[in-house]
Short mmCIF file of C-alpha atoms in Angstrom, two decimals:
data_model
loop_
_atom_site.label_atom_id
_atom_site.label_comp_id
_atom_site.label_asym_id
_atom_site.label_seq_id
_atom_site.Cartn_x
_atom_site.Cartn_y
_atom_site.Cartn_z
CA UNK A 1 11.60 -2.51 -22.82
CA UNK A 2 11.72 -0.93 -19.83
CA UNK A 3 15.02 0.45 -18.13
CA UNK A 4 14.87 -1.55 -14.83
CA UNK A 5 14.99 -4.39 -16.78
CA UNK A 6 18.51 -3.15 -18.06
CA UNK A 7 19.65 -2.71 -14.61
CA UNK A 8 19.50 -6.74 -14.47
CA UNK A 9 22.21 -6.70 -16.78
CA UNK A 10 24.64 -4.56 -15.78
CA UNK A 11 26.13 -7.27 -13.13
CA UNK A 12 26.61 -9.74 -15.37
CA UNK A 13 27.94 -7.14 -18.18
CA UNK A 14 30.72 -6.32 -15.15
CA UNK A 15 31.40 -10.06 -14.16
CA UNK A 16 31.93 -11.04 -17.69
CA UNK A 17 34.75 -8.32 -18.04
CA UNK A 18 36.20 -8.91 -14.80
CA UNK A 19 36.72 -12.35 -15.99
CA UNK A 20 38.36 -11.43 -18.89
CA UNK A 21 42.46 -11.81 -18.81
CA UNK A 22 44.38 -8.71 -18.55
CA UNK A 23 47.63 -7.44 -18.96
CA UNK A 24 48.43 -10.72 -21.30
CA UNK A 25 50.51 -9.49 -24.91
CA UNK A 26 49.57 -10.00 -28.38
CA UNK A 27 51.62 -10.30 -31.30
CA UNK A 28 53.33 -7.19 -32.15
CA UNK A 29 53.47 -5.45 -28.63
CA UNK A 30 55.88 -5.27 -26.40
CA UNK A 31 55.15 -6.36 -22.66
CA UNK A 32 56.98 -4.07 -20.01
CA UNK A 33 57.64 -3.65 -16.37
CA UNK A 34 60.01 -2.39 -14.07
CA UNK A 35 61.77 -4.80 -11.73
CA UNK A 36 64.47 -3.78 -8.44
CA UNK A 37 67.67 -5.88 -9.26
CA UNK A 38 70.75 -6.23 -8.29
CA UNK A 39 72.51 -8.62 -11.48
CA UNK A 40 71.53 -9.93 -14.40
CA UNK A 41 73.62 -13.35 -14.86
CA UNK A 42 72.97 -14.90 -18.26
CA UNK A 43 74.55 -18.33 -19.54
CA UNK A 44 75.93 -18.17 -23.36
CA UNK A 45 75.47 -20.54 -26.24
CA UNK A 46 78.86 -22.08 -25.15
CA UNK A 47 77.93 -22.69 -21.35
CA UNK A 48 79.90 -19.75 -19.93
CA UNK A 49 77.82 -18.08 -17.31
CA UNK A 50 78.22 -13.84 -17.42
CA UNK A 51 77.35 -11.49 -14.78
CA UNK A 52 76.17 -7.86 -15.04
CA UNK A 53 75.66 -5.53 -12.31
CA UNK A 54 72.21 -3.48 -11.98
CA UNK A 55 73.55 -0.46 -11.26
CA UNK A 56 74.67 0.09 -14.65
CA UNK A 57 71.70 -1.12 -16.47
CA UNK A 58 68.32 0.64 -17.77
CA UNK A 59 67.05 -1.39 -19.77
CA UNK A 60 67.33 -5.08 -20.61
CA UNK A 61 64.96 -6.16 -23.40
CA UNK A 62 63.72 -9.74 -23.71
CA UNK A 63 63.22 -11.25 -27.43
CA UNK A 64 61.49 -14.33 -27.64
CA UNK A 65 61.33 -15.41 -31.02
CA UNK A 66 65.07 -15.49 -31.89
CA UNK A 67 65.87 -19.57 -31.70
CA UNK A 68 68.13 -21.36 -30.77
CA UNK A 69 67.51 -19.40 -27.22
CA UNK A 70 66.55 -16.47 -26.49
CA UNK A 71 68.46 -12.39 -27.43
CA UNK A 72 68.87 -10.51 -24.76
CA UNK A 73 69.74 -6.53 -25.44
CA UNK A 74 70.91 -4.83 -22.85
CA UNK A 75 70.55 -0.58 -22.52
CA UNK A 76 72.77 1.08 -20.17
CA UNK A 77 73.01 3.94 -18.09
CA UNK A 78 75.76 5.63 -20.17
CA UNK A 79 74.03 4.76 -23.75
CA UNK A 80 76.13 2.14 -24.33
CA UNK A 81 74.19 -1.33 -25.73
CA UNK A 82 74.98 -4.51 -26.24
CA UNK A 83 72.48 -7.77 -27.59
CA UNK A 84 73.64 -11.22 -26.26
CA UNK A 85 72.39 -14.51 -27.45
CA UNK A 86 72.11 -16.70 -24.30
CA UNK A 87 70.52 -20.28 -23.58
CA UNK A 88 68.87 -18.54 -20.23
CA UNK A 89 69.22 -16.08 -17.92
CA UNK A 90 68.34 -15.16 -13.99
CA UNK A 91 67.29 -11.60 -12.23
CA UNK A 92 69.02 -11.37 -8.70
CA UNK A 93 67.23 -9.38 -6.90
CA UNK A 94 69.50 -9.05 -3.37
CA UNK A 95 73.08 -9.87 -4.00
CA UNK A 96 74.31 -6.11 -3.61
CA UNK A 97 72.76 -3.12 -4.53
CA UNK A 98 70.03 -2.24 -5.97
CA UNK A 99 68.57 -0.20 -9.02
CA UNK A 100 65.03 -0.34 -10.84
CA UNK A 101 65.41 -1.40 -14.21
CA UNK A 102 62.71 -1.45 -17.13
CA UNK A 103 61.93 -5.84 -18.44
CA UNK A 104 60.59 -5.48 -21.64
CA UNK A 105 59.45 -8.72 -23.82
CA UNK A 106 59.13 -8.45 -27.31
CA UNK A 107 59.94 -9.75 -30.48
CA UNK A 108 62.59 -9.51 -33.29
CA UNK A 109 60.75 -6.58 -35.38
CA UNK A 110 60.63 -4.72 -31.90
CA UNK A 111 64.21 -4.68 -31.81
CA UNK A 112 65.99 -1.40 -30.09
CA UNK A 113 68.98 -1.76 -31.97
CA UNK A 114 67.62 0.48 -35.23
CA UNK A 115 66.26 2.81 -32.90
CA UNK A 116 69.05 3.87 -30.35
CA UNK A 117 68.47 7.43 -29.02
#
């Protein structure tokens, strides 16, 4: 076969994995980003609404497969953690000030709790 006929190929090869989705997770990885906030307000299983500030936050990991609801677990900047069940939660993103703070969603196994530094 000769090579320019390759060369035919190579567009389509590069549209067909342009197409492809990216970023998406698959079971047993954690999906991450980092996201300027300024609270974290989360609703508990009894209908009481809480409210965190950003500024003392690093981390707040999302864990989808816990039911009823979601488990939220929530890293701070002193070390200090704490894991919430709540019914849902929202990310306020200009009602103060602000601090960058890492979303991760994940799943039970991934849990940080075993694994605190």
């Amino acid at each position: 076969m000769k090579a320019w006929k390759l060369l035919f190929a190579v567009p389509f090869v590069v549209a067909a994995l342009a197409m492809v989705p990216q970023g998406q997770d698959k079971p047993g990885e954690d999906f991450a980003v980092i996201a300027t906030l300024s609270e974290l307000h989360y609703t508990t299983p009894d209908g009481q609404t809480k409210v965190v500030g950003s500024r003392e936050l690093v981390e707040i990991r999302v864990l989808t497969d816990h039911t009823p609801g979601i488990r939220l677990e929530l890293v701070y900047d002193n070390g200090d953690y704490s894991m919430v069940d709540a019914q849902s939660f929202h990310l306020l993103r200009n009602a103060g000030s602000t601090r960058e703070v890492k979303l991760i969603r994940g799943h039970m196994a991934q849990m940080r709790f075993p694994k605190l530094p």
